[in-house]
Coordinates of C-alpha atoms in Angstrom, one line a residue:
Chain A
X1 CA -39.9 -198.4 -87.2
X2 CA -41.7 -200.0 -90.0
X3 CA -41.0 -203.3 -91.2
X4 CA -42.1 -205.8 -93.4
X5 CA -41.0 -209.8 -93.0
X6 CA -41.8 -212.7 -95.4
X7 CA -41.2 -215.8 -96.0
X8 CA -37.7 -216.7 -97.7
X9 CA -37.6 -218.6 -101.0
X10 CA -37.0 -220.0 -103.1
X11 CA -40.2 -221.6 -103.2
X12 CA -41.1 -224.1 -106.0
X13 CA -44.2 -225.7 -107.0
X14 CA -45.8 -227.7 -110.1
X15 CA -48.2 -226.3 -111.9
X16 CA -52.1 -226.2 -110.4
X17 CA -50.6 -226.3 -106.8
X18 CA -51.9 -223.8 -104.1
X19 CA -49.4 -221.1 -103.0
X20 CA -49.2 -219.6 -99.7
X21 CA -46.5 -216.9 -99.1
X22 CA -46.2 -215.5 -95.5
X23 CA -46.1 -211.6 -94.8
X24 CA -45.8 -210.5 -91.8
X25 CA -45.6 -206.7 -90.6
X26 CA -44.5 -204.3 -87.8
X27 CA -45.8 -201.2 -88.3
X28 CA -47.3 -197.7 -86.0
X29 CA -50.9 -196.5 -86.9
X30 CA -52.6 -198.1 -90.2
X31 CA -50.6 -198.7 -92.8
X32 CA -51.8 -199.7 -96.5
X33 CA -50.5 -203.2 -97.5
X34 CA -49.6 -204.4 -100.9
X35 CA -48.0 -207.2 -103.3
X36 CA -45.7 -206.6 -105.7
X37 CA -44.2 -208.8 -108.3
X38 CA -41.3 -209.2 -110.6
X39 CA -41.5 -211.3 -113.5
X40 CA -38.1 -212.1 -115.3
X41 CA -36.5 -209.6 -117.5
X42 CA -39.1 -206.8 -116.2
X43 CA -39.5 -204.3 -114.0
X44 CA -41.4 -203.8 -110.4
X45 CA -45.4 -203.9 -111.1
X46 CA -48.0 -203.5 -108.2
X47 CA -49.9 -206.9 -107.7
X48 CA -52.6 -206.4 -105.5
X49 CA -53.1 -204.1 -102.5
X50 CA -55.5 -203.7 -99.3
X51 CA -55.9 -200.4 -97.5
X52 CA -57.4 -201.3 -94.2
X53 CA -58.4 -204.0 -92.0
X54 CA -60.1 -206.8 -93.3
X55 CA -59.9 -205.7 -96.8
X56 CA -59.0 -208.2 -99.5
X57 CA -56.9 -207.6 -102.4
X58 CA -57.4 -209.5 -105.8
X59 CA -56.3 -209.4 -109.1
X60 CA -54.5 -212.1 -111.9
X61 CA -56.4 -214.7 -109.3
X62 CA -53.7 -213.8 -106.3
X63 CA -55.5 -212.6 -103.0
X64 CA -54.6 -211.6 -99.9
X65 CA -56.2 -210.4 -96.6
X66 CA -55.5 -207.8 -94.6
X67 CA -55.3 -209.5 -91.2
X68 CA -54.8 -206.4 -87.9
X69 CA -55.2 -209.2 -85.7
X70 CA -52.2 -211.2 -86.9
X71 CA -50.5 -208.1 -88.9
X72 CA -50.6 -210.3 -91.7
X73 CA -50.8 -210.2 -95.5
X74 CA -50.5 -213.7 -96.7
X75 CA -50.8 -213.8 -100.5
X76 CA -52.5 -217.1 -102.0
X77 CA -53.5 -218.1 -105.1
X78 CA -55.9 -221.5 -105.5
X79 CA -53.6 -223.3 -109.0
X80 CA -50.6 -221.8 -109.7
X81 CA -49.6 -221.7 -113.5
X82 CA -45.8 -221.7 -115.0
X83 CA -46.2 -217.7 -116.0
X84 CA -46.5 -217.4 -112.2
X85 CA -42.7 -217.5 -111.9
X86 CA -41.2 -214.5 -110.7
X87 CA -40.0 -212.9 -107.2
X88 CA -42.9 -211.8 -105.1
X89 CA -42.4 -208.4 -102.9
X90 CA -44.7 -207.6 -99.7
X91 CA -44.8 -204.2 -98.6
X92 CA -46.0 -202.0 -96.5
X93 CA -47.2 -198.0 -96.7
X94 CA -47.0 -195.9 -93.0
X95 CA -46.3 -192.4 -94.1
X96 CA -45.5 -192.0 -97.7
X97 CA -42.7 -194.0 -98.5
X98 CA -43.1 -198.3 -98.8
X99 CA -41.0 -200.7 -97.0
X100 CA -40.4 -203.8 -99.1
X101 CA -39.8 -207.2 -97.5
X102 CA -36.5 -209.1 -99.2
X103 CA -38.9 -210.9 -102.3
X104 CA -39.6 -214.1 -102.4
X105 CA -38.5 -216.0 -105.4
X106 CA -41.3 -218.5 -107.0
X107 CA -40.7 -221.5 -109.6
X108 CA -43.5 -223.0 -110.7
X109 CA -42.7 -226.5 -112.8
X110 CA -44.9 -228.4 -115.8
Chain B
X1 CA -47.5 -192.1 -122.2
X2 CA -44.1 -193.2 -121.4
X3 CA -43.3 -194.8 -118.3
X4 CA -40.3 -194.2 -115.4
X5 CA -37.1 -194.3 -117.7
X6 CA -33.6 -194.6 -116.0
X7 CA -30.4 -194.4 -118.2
X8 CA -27.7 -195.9 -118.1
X9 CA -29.1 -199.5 -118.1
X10 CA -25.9 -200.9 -117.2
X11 CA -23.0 -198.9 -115.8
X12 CA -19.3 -200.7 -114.9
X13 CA -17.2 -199.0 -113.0
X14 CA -13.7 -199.2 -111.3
X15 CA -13.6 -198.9 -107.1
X16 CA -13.2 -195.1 -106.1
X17 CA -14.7 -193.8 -109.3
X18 CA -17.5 -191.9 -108.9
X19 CA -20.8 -192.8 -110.9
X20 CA -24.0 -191.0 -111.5
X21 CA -27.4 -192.9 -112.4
X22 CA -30.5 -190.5 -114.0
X23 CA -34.0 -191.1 -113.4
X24 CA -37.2 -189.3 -115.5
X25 CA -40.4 -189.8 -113.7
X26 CA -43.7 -190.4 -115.0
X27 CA -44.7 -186.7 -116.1
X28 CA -46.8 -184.8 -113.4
X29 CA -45.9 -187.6 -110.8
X30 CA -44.7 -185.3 -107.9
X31 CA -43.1 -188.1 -106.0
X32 CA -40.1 -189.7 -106.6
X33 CA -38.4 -192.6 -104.6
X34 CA -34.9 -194.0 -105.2
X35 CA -34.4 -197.7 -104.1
X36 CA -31.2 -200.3 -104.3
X37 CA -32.1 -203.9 -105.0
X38 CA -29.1 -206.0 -104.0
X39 CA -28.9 -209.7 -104.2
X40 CA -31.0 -211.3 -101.5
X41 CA -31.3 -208.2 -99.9
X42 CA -34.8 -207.1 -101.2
X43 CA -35.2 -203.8 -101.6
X44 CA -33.7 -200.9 -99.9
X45 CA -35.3 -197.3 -99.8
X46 CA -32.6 -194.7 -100.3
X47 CA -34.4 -191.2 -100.7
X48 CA -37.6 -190.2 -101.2
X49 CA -38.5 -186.3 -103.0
X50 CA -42.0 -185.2 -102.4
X51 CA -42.7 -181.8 -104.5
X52 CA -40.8 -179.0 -103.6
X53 CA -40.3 -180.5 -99.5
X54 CA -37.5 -181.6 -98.0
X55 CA -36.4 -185.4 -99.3
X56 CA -36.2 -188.2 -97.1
X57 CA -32.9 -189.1 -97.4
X58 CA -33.1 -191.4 -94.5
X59 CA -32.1 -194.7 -96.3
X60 CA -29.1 -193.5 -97.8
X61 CA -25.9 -196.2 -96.5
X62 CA -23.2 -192.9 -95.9
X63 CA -22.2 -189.6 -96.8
X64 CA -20.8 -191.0 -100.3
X65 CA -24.5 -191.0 -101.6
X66 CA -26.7 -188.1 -102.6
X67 CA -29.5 -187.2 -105.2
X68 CA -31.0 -184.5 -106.8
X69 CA -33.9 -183.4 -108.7
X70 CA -34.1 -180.6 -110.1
X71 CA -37.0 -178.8 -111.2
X72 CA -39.5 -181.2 -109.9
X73 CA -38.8 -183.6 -112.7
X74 CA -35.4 -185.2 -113.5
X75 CA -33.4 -186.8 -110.5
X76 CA -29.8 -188.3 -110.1
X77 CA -28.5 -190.6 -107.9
X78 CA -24.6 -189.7 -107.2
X79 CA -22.2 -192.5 -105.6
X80 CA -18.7 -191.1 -105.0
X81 CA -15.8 -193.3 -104.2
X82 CA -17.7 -196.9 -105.3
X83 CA -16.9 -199.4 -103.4
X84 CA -17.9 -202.9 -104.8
X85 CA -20.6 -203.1 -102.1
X86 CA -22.2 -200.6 -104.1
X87 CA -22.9 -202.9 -106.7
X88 CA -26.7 -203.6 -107.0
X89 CA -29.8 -202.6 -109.0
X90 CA -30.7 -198.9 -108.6
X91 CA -33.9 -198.6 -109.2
X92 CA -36.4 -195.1 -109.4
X93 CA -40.3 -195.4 -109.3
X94 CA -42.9 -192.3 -109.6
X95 CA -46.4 -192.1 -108.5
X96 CA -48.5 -188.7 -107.8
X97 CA -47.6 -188.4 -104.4
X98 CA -50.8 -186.8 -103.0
X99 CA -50.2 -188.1 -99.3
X100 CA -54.0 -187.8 -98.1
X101 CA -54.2 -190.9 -100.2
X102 CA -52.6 -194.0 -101.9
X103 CA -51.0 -193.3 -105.1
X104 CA -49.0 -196.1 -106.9
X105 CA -45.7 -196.4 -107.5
X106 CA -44.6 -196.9 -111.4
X107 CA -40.9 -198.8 -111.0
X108 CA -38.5 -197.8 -113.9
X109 CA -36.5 -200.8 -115.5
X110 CA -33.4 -200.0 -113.2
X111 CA -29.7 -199.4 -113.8
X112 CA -27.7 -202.3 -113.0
X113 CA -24.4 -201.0 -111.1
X114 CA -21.1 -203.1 -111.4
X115 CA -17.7 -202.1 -109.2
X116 CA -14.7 -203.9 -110.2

C-alpha cells in the first residue's frame, strides 16, 4: 500500500539557517505529493503541493520537488525565520484519500 | 464562509464509556475524511465519505469505531467502550471531492479526546 516516510524530529535550527526535511514515499501509479504544516495552537493547513514528476511546489518561501526517480519530496527553505516553528506533515495522494507521514516537529531559535 | 467546525473541542471521558465527536464540513464539500492524531504517531486516516458511495472505512483500529453522515453534510465519529488508547486528537477535514482531480483538504480545529 501507500506510504509516506520522513524524517523524525525534532529538528532545531537558528534563525536564517537552511532546512532540509526528508520525505520519502512508496506509492502504486502517480500519486500527487504535498506539505502540510501545523503551526502552534492551529489547525492542519496545506503548505505546498506538486502533482507530477518534476514539478515544484512553492509558497511562504518553502519548496520542494517532486523527485520519481528517488520518490522523494524533500521540503527546503533557503533562511529559516522563528514563525517557522511548527510540525511539518508530508503526504501523499494515490486514490482519494492522503497518507500522512508522522510530522516532523521544527524549532527555529533567535 | 465558515470553515470545518468540530464540537466538542475537548471531551474527558471514563474507560468503557462511549463518546461521540461531530464534524460539519465546509458547505458543498462532498468529501469528508476522519483522521486521529496521536502523540508521535502522525496522523492516522480512519474513514473516508465520498458523496452518497460507500465510505472507506478501512483505517478504522476495531469494531468499537464507526461514523456517520447523514444527509451528505453532518458526520459523527462514535467510539464505544474507550479504552485510554483512544485518547488522541480527532480530527475531520472537507474538500470537494471531485476525484478526476485534486481538491484540498480544509482540517477542522479537532476535538481533543481524553480516557481516564
Amino acid at each position: 500500500g501507500n506510504s509516506v516516510t520522513q524524517m523524525e524530529g525534532p529538528v532545531t535550527l537558528s534563525e536564517e539557517a537552511f532546512l532540509t526535511i526528508n520525505c520519502t514515499y512508496t506509492a502504486t501509479g502517480y500519486p500527487s505529493l504535498f506539505w502540510y504544516v501545523q503551526y502552534p495552537g492551529e489547525g492542519l493547513q496545506l503548505l505546498l503541493k506538486a502533482t507530477k514528476a518534476d514539478d515544484k511546489g512553492s509558497n511562504k518561501g518553502f519548496e520542494a520537488t517532486y523527485r520519481k526517480e528517488t520518490t522523494s519530496f524533500h521540503l527546503e527553505k533557503g533562511s529559516v525565520q522563528v514563525s517557522d516553528s511548527a510540525v511539518y506533515f508530508c503526504a501523499l495522494r494515490g486514490d482519494d484519500k492522503i497518507i500522512f507521514g508522522k510530522g516532523t516537529r521544527l524549532h527555529i531559535l533567535p | 464562509g465558515a470553515g470545518v467546525s468540530q464540537s466538542p473541542s475537548n471531551k474527558v471521558t471514563e474507560k468503557g464509556k462511549d463518546v461521540e465527536l461531530r464534524c460539519d464540513p465546509i458547505s458543498g464539500h462532498t468529501a469528508l475524511y476522519w483522521y486521529r492524531q496521536s502523540l508521535g504517531q502522525g496522523l492516522e486516516f480512519l474513514i473516508y465519505f465520498q458523496g452518497n458511495s460507500a465510505p472507506d472505512k478501512s483505517g478504522l483500529p476495531s469494531d468499537r469505531f464507526s461514523a456517520e453522515r447523514t444527509g451528505g453534510s453532518v458526520s459523527t465519529l462514535t467510539i464505544q467502550r474507550t479504552q485510554q488508547e483512544d485518547s488522541a486528537v480527532y480530527l475531520c477535514a472537507s474538500s470537494l471531492g471531485m476525484p478526476s482531480s485534486y481538491n484540498e483538504q480544509f482540517f477542522g480545529p479537532g476535538t481533543r479526546l481524553t480516557v481516564l
